[in-house]
Coordinates of C-alpha atoms in Angstrom, one line a residue:
M1 CA 110.4 59.9 82.3
S2 CA 107.0 60.9 83.3
K3 CA 104.4 62.3 81.0
G4 CA 104.9 65.8 82.4
N5 CA 108.5 65.8 81.4
K6 CA 108.0 65.4 77.8
V7 CA 109.3 68.2 75.7
S8 CA 108.5 69.4 72.2
K9 CA 111.1 68.7 69.5
K10 CA 109.1 70.4 66.8
G11 CA 105.6 71.8 66.4
N12 CA 104.0 74.0 68.9
L13 CA 106.2 76.7 70.7
I14 CA 103.7 77.1 73.6
D15 CA 101.9 74.9 76.0
Y16 CA 98.3 75.8 75.3
R17 CA 97.1 73.7 78.1
I18 CA 98.2 76.2 80.5
F19 CA 98.6 79.4 78.4
L20 CA 95.1 79.6 76.9
P21 CA 93.2 79.2 80.1
S22 CA 95.3 81.8 81.8
L23 CA 94.8 84.3 79.1
L24 CA 91.2 83.7 78.9
I25 CA 90.6 84.1 82.7
I26 CA 92.5 87.5 82.4
I27 CA 90.3 88.7 79.7
A28 CA 87.1 87.3 81.3
I29 CA 87.9 89.2 84.5
A30 CA 89.6 92.4 83.2
I31 CA 87.1 93.6 80.7
P32 CA 83.9 93.5 82.8
F33 CA 86.0 95.1 85.6
S34 CA 87.2 97.8 83.2
L35 CA 83.6 98.4 81.8
Y36 CA 82.2 98.8 85.3
E37 CA 85.2 100.3 86.9
K38 CA 83.5 102.2 89.8
E39 CA 81.4 99.3 90.7
S40 CA 84.1 96.8 90.5
L41 CA 86.5 98.9 92.4
S42 CA 83.9 99.3 95.1
I43 CA 83.5 95.6 95.4
L44 CA 87.3 94.7 95.2
N45 CA 88.1 97.5 97.7
G46 CA 85.5 96.2 100.1
I47 CA 87.0 92.7 99.9
F48 CA 90.5 94.1 100.3
D49 CA 89.5 96.4 103.3
K50 CA 88.0 93.1 104.9
I51 CA 91.4 91.3 104.3
V52 CA 93.3 94.2 106.0
E53 CA 90.8 93.9 108.9
V54 CA 91.1 90.3 109.3
F55 CA 94.5 89.2 108.0
T56 CA 97.0 92.2 108.7
W57 CA 98.6 89.9 111.4
G58 CA 98.9 87.2 108.8
Y59 CA 100.7 89.3 106.1
I60 CA 103.0 90.7 108.8
W61 CA 104.1 87.2 109.9
Y62 CA 104.3 86.0 106.3
G63 CA 107.0 88.5 105.5
I64 CA 108.9 87.7 108.8
I65 CA 108.7 83.9 108.4
L66 CA 110.0 84.3 104.8
V67 CA 113.1 86.2 106.2
G68 CA 113.4 83.4 108.7
A69 CA 113.4 80.8 105.9
A70 CA 115.9 82.9 103.8
I71 CA 118.4 83.0 106.8
Y72 CA 117.9 79.3 107.5
F73 CA 118.5 78.2 103.9
S74 CA 121.5 80.5 103.6
F75 CA 123.4 79.5 106.7
S76 CA 122.4 75.9 107.1
K77 CA 123.8 73.0 105.2
Y78 CA 121.4 73.9 102.3
G79 CA 123.2 77.2 101.7
K80 CA 126.2 75.6 100.2
V81 CA 124.4 73.5 97.6
V82 CA 125.4 74.7 94.1
L83 CA 122.6 75.2 91.5
G84 CA 124.2 73.3 88.7
N85 CA 127.7 71.5 88.2
P86 CA 129.8 72.4 91.3
T87 CA 132.9 72.6 89.0
E88 CA 131.3 75.2 86.7
K89 CA 131.8 78.9 87.3
P90 CA 128.7 81.1 87.7
R91 CA 127.1 82.5 84.5
F92 CA 127.4 86.1 85.4
T93 CA 130.0 88.2 87.5
L94 CA 128.7 89.4 90.8
F95 CA 128.2 92.9 89.6
E96 CA 126.2 91.7 86.5
Y97 CA 124.2 89.3 88.6
S98 CA 123.3 91.9 91.2
S99 CA 122.4 94.4 88.5
I100 CA 120.0 92.0 86.8
L101 CA 118.5 91.1 90.2
I102 CA 118.2 94.9 91.1
A103 CA 116.7 95.7 87.8
M104 CA 114.2 92.9 88.1
G105 CA 113.5 93.3 91.8
L106 CA 113.1 97.2 91.9
G107 CA 112.1 98.2 88.3
S108 CA 110.6 101.7 87.7
T109 CA 108.5 101.5 90.9
I110 CA 111.4 102.6 92.9
M111 CA 111.4 105.9 90.9
R112 CA 108.0 106.5 92.1
T113 CA 107.9 105.4 95.7
G114 CA 111.4 106.9 96.2
M115 CA 110.2 110.2 95.1
V116 CA 106.6 110.4 96.8
Q117 CA 105.9 107.6 99.1
W118 CA 107.1 109.5 102.2
A119 CA 104.3 112.2 101.5
F120 CA 101.5 109.7 101.8
V121 CA 102.9 108.7 105.3
A122 CA 103.7 112.2 106.3
N123 CA 100.1 113.3 105.4
D124 CA 98.7 110.2 107.5
P125 CA 101.5 109.2 110.0
P126 CA 101.0 106.4 112.6
L127 CA 100.9 106.5 116.3
G128 CA 99.3 109.9 116.7
V129 CA 102.1 111.8 115.0
D130 CA 101.1 115.2 113.8
P131 CA 101.0 115.3 110.0
G132 CA 103.8 117.2 108.2
S133 CA 105.9 117.3 111.5
S134 CA 109.6 116.4 111.5
Q135 CA 108.6 113.1 113.2
A136 CA 106.1 112.6 110.3
L137 CA 108.7 113.2 107.8
L138 CA 111.2 110.7 109.3
W139 CA 108.3 108.1 109.4
G140 CA 107.8 108.8 105.7
N141 CA 111.0 108.2 104.3
S142 CA 112.0 105.4 106.7
Y143 CA 108.7 103.6 105.8
S144 CA 109.5 104.1 102.2
M145 CA 112.8 102.3 102.8
F146 CA 111.0 99.5 104.8
L147 CA 108.8 98.8 101.8
W148 CA 112.0 97.9 100.0
S149 CA 113.8 95.8 102.7
F150 CA 114.3 92.2 103.6
Q151 CA 110.6 91.0 103.9
V152 CA 109.9 92.1 100.2
F153 CA 113.1 90.5 98.8
A154 CA 112.5 87.4 100.9
I155 CA 109.0 87.3 99.4
F156 CA 110.6 87.7 95.9
V157 CA 113.4 85.0 96.2
M158 CA 112.2 82.1 98.4
T159 CA 110.6 80.0 95.7
A160 CA 113.9 80.4 93.8
P161 CA 115.7 77.4 95.6
A162 CA 113.1 74.9 94.4
M163 CA 112.9 76.3 90.8
G164 CA 116.7 76.5 90.5
Y165 CA 117.2 73.0 92.1
I166 CA 114.8 71.3 89.6
L167 CA 116.3 73.2 86.7
H168 CA 120.0 73.0 87.2
V169 CA 120.5 70.1 89.6
R170 CA 117.7 67.6 88.6
K171 CA 117.8 68.9 85.0
K172 CA 114.0 68.8 84.6
P173 CA 112.9 70.3 81.3
F174 CA 110.1 72.4 82.7
M175 CA 110.6 75.2 85.1
R176 CA 107.1 75.2 86.5
I177 CA 105.6 75.5 89.9
S178 CA 103.9 72.1 89.3
E179 CA 107.3 70.5 88.6
A180 CA 108.7 71.9 91.9
C181 CA 105.9 70.4 93.7
R182 CA 106.2 66.9 92.0
T183 CA 108.4 65.8 95.0
I184 CA 105.4 66.6 97.3
F185 CA 102.3 65.5 95.3
G186 CA 103.7 62.8 92.9
D187 CA 103.5 62.3 89.3
K188 CA 99.7 61.8 88.9
F189 CA 98.9 65.2 90.6
T190 CA 101.7 67.0 88.8
D191 CA 101.0 65.7 85.3
G192 CA 97.1 66.0 85.7
V193 CA 94.6 68.7 86.6
G194 CA 96.2 69.5 89.9
G195 CA 99.6 70.5 88.3
K196 CA 97.8 72.5 85.5
F197 CA 95.9 74.4 88.1
L198 CA 99.1 75.5 89.9
D199 CA 100.5 76.7 86.7
V200 CA 97.5 78.5 85.6
I201 CA 97.4 80.4 88.9
F202 CA 101.0 81.4 88.3
L203 CA 100.3 82.7 84.9
V204 CA 97.2 84.6 85.7
S205 CA 98.9 86.3 88.5
I206 CA 102.0 87.2 86.3
L207 CA 100.0 88.3 83.2
S208 CA 97.7 90.5 85.2
G209 CA 100.7 92.0 87.1
A210 CA 102.7 92.6 83.9
A211 CA 99.7 94.4 82.5
V212 CA 99.3 96.5 85.5
T213 CA 103.1 97.4 85.6
L214 CA 103.0 98.5 81.9
G215 CA 99.9 100.5 82.6
L216 CA 101.2 102.2 85.9
G217 CA 104.7 102.5 84.6
A218 CA 103.8 104.6 81.5
P219 CA 102.7 107.6 83.5
I220 CA 106.1 107.8 85.1
V221 CA 107.4 108.5 81.7
T222 CA 104.4 110.5 80.2
Y223 CA 104.1 112.9 83.0
N224 CA 107.8 113.8 82.9
L225 CA 107.6 114.1 79.1
S226 CA 104.6 116.3 79.4
E227 CA 106.6 118.6 81.6
L228 CA 109.7 118.5 79.4
L229 CA 107.8 119.1 76.1
N230 CA 105.0 121.3 77.6
I231 CA 102.2 119.2 76.3
D232 CA 99.2 117.5 77.9
V233 CA 99.1 114.0 79.0
T234 CA 96.8 112.2 76.6
F235 CA 96.1 108.7 75.6
G236 CA 97.9 109.4 72.3
L237 CA 101.0 110.3 74.2
T238 CA 100.7 107.2 76.3
L239 CA 100.3 105.2 73.2
I240 CA 103.5 106.7 71.7
V241 CA 105.3 106.0 74.8
T242 CA 104.0 102.4 75.1
I243 CA 105.0 101.7 71.4
V244 CA 108.6 102.9 72.1
W245 CA 108.8 101.0 75.2
V246 CA 107.2 97.8 73.8
F247 CA 109.9 98.1 70.9
L248 CA 112.6 98.4 73.5
F249 CA 111.5 95.5 75.7
S250 CA 110.6 93.3 72.8
L251 CA 114.1 93.8 71.3
S252 CA 115.9 93.2 74.6
A253 CA 113.6 90.1 75.2
Y254 CA 114.3 88.8 71.8
L255 CA 118.2 89.4 72.3
G256 CA 117.9 87.4 75.5
I257 CA 119.7 87.6 78.8
E258 CA 123.3 88.0 77.7
K259 CA 122.9 90.6 74.9
G260 CA 119.7 92.4 76.2
I261 CA 118.7 92.1 79.8
K262 CA 122.4 91.9 81.2
K263 CA 123.7 94.9 79.2
L264 CA 120.6 97.1 80.0
S265 CA 120.7 96.3 83.6
T266 CA 124.4 97.0 84.0
L267 CA 124.2 100.2 81.9
N268 CA 121.3 101.5 83.9
M269 CA 123.2 101.1 87.1
Y270 CA 125.8 103.5 85.7
I271 CA 123.2 106.0 84.5
A272 CA 121.2 105.8 87.8
G273 CA 124.4 106.3 89.9
A274 CA 125.4 109.4 87.7
F275 CA 121.9 110.8 88.2
A276 CA 122.2 110.4 92.0
L277 CA 125.4 112.1 92.0
F278 CA 124.0 115.0 89.8
V279 CA 121.1 115.4 92.4
L280 CA 123.6 115.5 95.3
I281 CA 125.9 118.1 93.6
A282 CA 123.3 120.3 91.8
G283 CA 120.7 119.9 94.6
P284 CA 120.5 120.1 98.4
G285 CA 123.4 117.4 98.7
I286 CA 124.3 118.2 102.4
F287 CA 120.6 118.1 103.5
I288 CA 120.0 114.8 101.5
L289 CA 123.1 113.2 103.1
N290 CA 122.0 114.3 106.6
Y291 CA 118.3 113.3 106.1
F292 CA 119.4 109.9 104.6
T293 CA 121.4 109.4 107.6
D294 CA 118.5 110.2 110.0
S295 CA 116.1 108.0 107.9
V296 CA 118.5 105.1 108.1
G297 CA 118.9 105.6 111.8
F298 CA 115.1 105.9 112.3
L299 CA 114.5 102.8 110.3
I300 CA 117.0 100.7 112.2
S301 CA 115.7 102.0 115.5
N302 CA 112.0 101.2 114.5
Y303 CA 112.6 98.3 112.1
V304 CA 111.0 95.7 114.6
S305 CA 108.1 98.0 115.3
M306 CA 107.4 98.6 111.6
S307 CA 107.7 94.9 110.9
L308 CA 105.2 94.1 113.6
H309 CA 102.9 97.2 113.4
T310 CA 99.2 96.4 113.1
N311 CA 97.7 99.3 115.1
S312 CA 95.5 96.9 117.0
L313 CA 94.5 99.4 119.6
D314 CA 93.4 101.8 116.9
L315 CA 93.5 104.7 119.4
N316 CA 93.8 107.4 116.6
G317 CA 92.1 105.6 113.7
G318 CA 93.7 103.5 111.0
T319 CA 96.7 105.1 109.0
H320 CA 98.3 104.7 105.7
I321 CA 100.9 102.3 106.9
E322 CA 98.6 99.6 108.0
S323 CA 96.6 99.1 104.9
Y324 CA 99.5 99.8 102.6
T325 CA 101.8 97.3 104.2
V326 CA 99.3 94.7 103.6
F327 CA 98.6 95.7 99.9
W328 CA 102.4 95.9 99.4
F329 CA 103.2 92.3 100.7
A330 CA 100.1 91.0 98.9
Y331 CA 101.1 92.7 95.7
S332 CA 104.7 91.5 96.2
A333 CA 103.3 87.9 96.6
T334 CA 101.8 88.1 93.3
W335 CA 105.2 88.7 91.8
A336 CA 107.1 86.3 94.0
M337 CA 106.8 83.3 91.5
L338 CA 108.0 85.5 88.6
H339 CA 111.0 86.9 90.4
S340 CA 111.9 83.4 91.7
V341 CA 111.6 81.7 88.3
F342 CA 113.8 84.4 86.8
A343 CA 116.2 84.3 89.6
A344 CA 116.5 80.6 89.3
K345 CA 117.2 80.7 85.6
I346 CA 120.1 83.2 85.9
S347 CA 121.6 81.6 89.1
K348 CA 123.3 78.7 87.4
G349 CA 126.6 78.1 89.2
R350 CA 125.6 80.1 92.3
T351 CA 125.0 78.6 95.6
I352 CA 121.7 78.9 97.4
K353 CA 123.4 81.1 99.9
E354 CA 124.7 83.3 97.2
M355 CA 121.3 83.6 95.3
I356 CA 119.3 84.4 98.5
L357 CA 121.7 86.8 100.2
T358 CA 122.4 88.7 96.7
Y359 CA 118.7 89.2 96.3
L360 CA 118.3 90.3 100.0
L361 CA 121.2 92.7 100.2
A362 CA 121.7 94.1 96.7
P363 CA 118.4 95.5 95.9
T364 CA 117.8 96.6 99.6
L365 CA 121.0 98.7 99.4
I366 CA 120.1 100.4 96.1
S367 CA 116.6 101.0 97.1
W368 CA 117.6 102.7 100.2
V369 CA 120.1 105.0 98.5
A370 CA 117.4 105.8 95.9
T371 CA 114.9 106.5 98.4
G372 CA 117.3 108.7 100.3
V373 CA 118.2 110.8 97.3
L374 CA 114.8 111.1 95.8
G375 CA 112.9 111.2 98.9
G376 CA 115.4 113.7 100.3
L377 CA 115.0 116.0 97.4
G378 CA 111.3 115.9 97.8
V379 CA 111.3 116.7 101.6
H380 CA 113.8 119.5 101.1
R381 CA 111.5 121.1 98.6
F382 CA 108.7 120.8 101.0
I383 CA 110.3 122.1 104.2
T384 CA 111.8 125.1 102.4
D385 CA 108.3 126.0 100.8
Q386 CA 109.8 125.7 97.3
F387 CA 107.0 123.2 96.3
P388 CA 103.8 122.0 98.1
V389 CA 104.5 118.2 97.6
M390 CA 102.3 116.9 100.4
D391 CA 99.2 118.8 98.9
L392 CA 99.9 117.7 95.3
V393 CA 100.4 114.1 96.2
K394 CA 96.9 113.9 97.6
E395 CA 95.5 115.1 94.2
D396 CA 98.0 113.4 91.7
S397 CA 101.2 111.7 92.9
M398 CA 102.6 111.3 89.4
A399 CA 102.2 114.9 88.6
A400 CA 104.4 115.8 91.8
I401 CA 107.4 113.9 90.2
P402 CA 108.4 116.3 87.4
Q403 CA 107.4 119.3 89.6
I404 CA 110.0 118.2 92.1
L405 CA 112.6 117.6 89.4
S406 CA 111.8 121.1 87.8
T407 CA 113.2 122.7 91.0
L408 CA 116.7 121.3 90.1
P409 CA 119.3 123.4 88.0
F410 CA 119.3 122.2 84.4
A411 CA 115.8 120.9 85.1
N412 CA 115.3 119.7 81.5
V413 CA 118.5 117.6 81.7
A414 CA 117.4 116.2 85.1
I415 CA 113.9 115.2 83.8
T416 CA 115.4 113.6 80.6
V417 CA 117.9 111.3 82.6
F418 CA 115.0 110.5 85.1
V419 CA 112.9 109.5 82.0
I420 CA 115.8 107.3 80.6
V421 CA 116.5 105.6 83.9
A422 CA 112.8 104.9 84.4
L423 CA 112.4 103.7 80.8
I424 CA 115.3 101.4 81.1
F425 CA 114.1 100.1 84.5
L426 CA 110.7 99.4 83.0
T427 CA 112.2 97.7 79.9
T428 CA 114.4 95.4 82.1
T429 CA 111.4 94.5 84.2
L430 CA 109.1 93.6 81.4
D431 CA 111.7 91.9 79.2
S432 CA 112.5 89.8 82.3
T433 CA 108.8 89.2 82.5
T434 CA 108.3 88.2 79.0
Y435 CA 111.4 86.0 79.1
T436 CA 110.2 84.3 82.2
I437 CA 106.6 83.7 80.8
A438 CA 108.2 82.3 77.7
S439 CA 110.4 80.1 79.6
Y440 CA 107.5 78.9 81.8
T441 CA 104.9 78.3 79.0
G442 CA 107.4 77.0 76.3
T443 CA 107.9 73.4 75.2
R444 CA 111.6 73.6 74.9
N445 CA 113.8 71.8 77.5
M446 CA 114.6 74.8 79.8
S447 CA 117.5 73.0 81.4
K448 CA 119.5 73.0 78.0
A449 CA 117.9 75.9 75.9
E450 CA 116.6 79.3 76.0
P451 CA 113.0 80.1 75.5
S452 CA 111.9 80.7 71.8
K453 CA 112.5 84.2 70.6
S454 CA 109.3 84.2 68.6
L455 CA 107.4 83.2 71.8
R456 CA 109.0 86.2 73.6
I457 CA 107.8 88.5 71.1
I458 CA 104.2 87.0 71.2
V459 CA 104.0 87.3 75.0
A460 CA 105.2 90.9 74.8
L461 CA 102.5 91.8 72.2
I462 CA 99.8 90.1 74.4
I463 CA 100.9 91.9 77.6
T464 CA 100.9 95.2 75.7
G465 CA 97.4 94.6 74.2
I466 CA 95.9 93.7 77.5
S467 CA 97.5 96.9 79.2
L468 CA 96.4 99.2 76.4
L469 CA 92.9 97.9 76.3
L470 CA 92.6 98.5 80.1
M471 CA 94.3 102.0 79.9
R472 CA 91.9 103.0 77.1
I473 CA 88.8 101.9 78.9
G474 CA 90.0 102.6 82.4
G475 CA 90.3 99.4 84.1
L476 CA 93.8 99.3 85.5
A477 CA 92.8 100.3 89.1
P478 CA 90.5 97.3 89.6
L479 CA 93.2 95.0 87.9
E480 CA 95.7 96.5 90.4
V481 CA 93.5 95.6 93.4
L482 CA 92.9 92.2 92.0
S483 CA 96.5 91.6 91.6
G484 CA 96.9 92.1 95.3
L485 CA 94.1 89.7 96.1
M486 CA 95.9 87.2 93.9
G487 CA 98.6 87.0 96.5
L488 CA 96.6 84.8 98.8
P489 CA 96.7 81.6 96.8
I490 CA 100.4 82.5 95.7
I491 CA 101.3 82.6 99.5
V492 CA 100.1 79.0 99.9
I493 CA 101.9 77.8 96.8
Q494 CA 105.1 79.6 98.0
F495 CA 105.2 77.7 101.2
L496 CA 104.7 74.5 99.3
T497 CA 107.8 75.2 97.1
I498 CA 110.0 76.1 100.1
Y499 CA 109.1 72.7 101.6
A500 CA 109.7 71.1 98.2
A501 CA 113.3 72.6 98.0
K502 CA 114.1 71.1 101.4
K503 CA 112.5 67.7 100.6
M504 CA 114.4 67.4 97.2
M505 CA 117.8 68.4 98.8
D506 CA 117.2 65.9 101.6
E507 CA 116.3 63.1 99.2
D508 CA 119.5 63.8 97.1
K509 CA 121.7 64.6 100.1
A510 CA 122.7 67.6 97.9
W511 CA 124.7 69.3 100.7
V512 CA 127.1 66.4 100.3
N513 CA 126.8 65.6 96.5
N514 CA 126.3 69.0 95.0
V515 CA 128.8 71.4 96.7
R516 CA 132.1 72.9 95.7
K517 CA 135.0 70.8 96.6
K518 CA 137.6 72.5 98.6
P519 CA 140.9 72.4 96.8
K520 CA 143.5 69.9 98.2
K521 CA 146.4 71.4 99.9
E522 CA 149.7 70.6 98.2
N523 CA 152.2 68.8 100.4
Q524 CA 154.9 71.1 101.5

């Protein structure tokens, strides 16, 4: 056994060699950026604008290539490889499995983008379309659906084959990026500085992303509570919400996947479904269904155009779509490793084809429905002049959400259920995050054990502390842009792990040796 495969039987719960450098890097970057938010934002946005100018084409093709890789792995000989013992049943039912991936893949962000993302596009539509026109409104909701489509979920899942293979087939004790790349770079690199460098990049991107998620997710709850209770949005309210939230996701993370994450994820699917039915019945249901149908038709008709749109001719100037698509893919890349590590952990007993296609299809379907219902409600309120959604979004997009919900009958009930769904989504996202970070940095054998419960709580408290500090001194915006920039090195690592997955399966002839055997036909 190589040095890198040694596990701790007692003593330290955490591998400080990768955790401490990552934490120190986050603090060293975040605090100066927070203290000088205006200046740091100017610098980071300048860098990001340059990336949009130079690498729009690269991010566009990045998403498409990963979709191609997903299709190749799913429908080639590699797709039938089982992650684990081929005779064992999957750990979760398909509904439970899909619910967990949906909760992890979408989180509370779908509550925000589904409700108001269309307005950003309708205010600044592509291809010379008039702002606020019917064509702009179709572009808006269709683009919101496009954001939650195959490219993004391919970005999220395509490191998972390598991570799942090393954990469930090769039975490696550490579920780390460095371990997945051992087959490419060898023991000396993996157990040395090179391997630690890969793992630190992973942790920096995930810790910063988790802090941003907590910081940006809290307003989804606080703004709606403010409307519900008729109180101002203050840091005190944010602090109370965060404390309740931290308690929930710490408890869920402590309970683990079976008793915590799985139960919350499946429960939220039922609550979210009931809320969608309520909006359809109590709200403009016929309009929403018609608009959803038009939006899906428009998306399908223009999917290739959206996927390859760079606005190279720039005849009418740059629009929201070009810059936001790059940001969205880059920001998704920072989360890719986290999603893949978590998906790998829960996919024991699944084939690579089942894992990839479930992640591509289940979250896409639910996100389109959520966008159709929430976006349809907002658009209806705009076109019927019940609420100036497009104007308010320019000023404060979060404030627009409770205002739209307030137009429904039984508005207080609608806002309350919306808060509950958002809170559970946020909880499942962050407890999955703390679970994954604890798995990644822990010293237990992850092919045989769950991460330490104490370590999960420690990770939850660290993420919360960073987020509250940044919220208090006003530094989430720079860290959000920085998280997007972190996607560049992650993309390189991601392609390495895809190659590593293929290489490992080729070395082991896994498509022969680790597949489900067809039952023998009995002699008639």
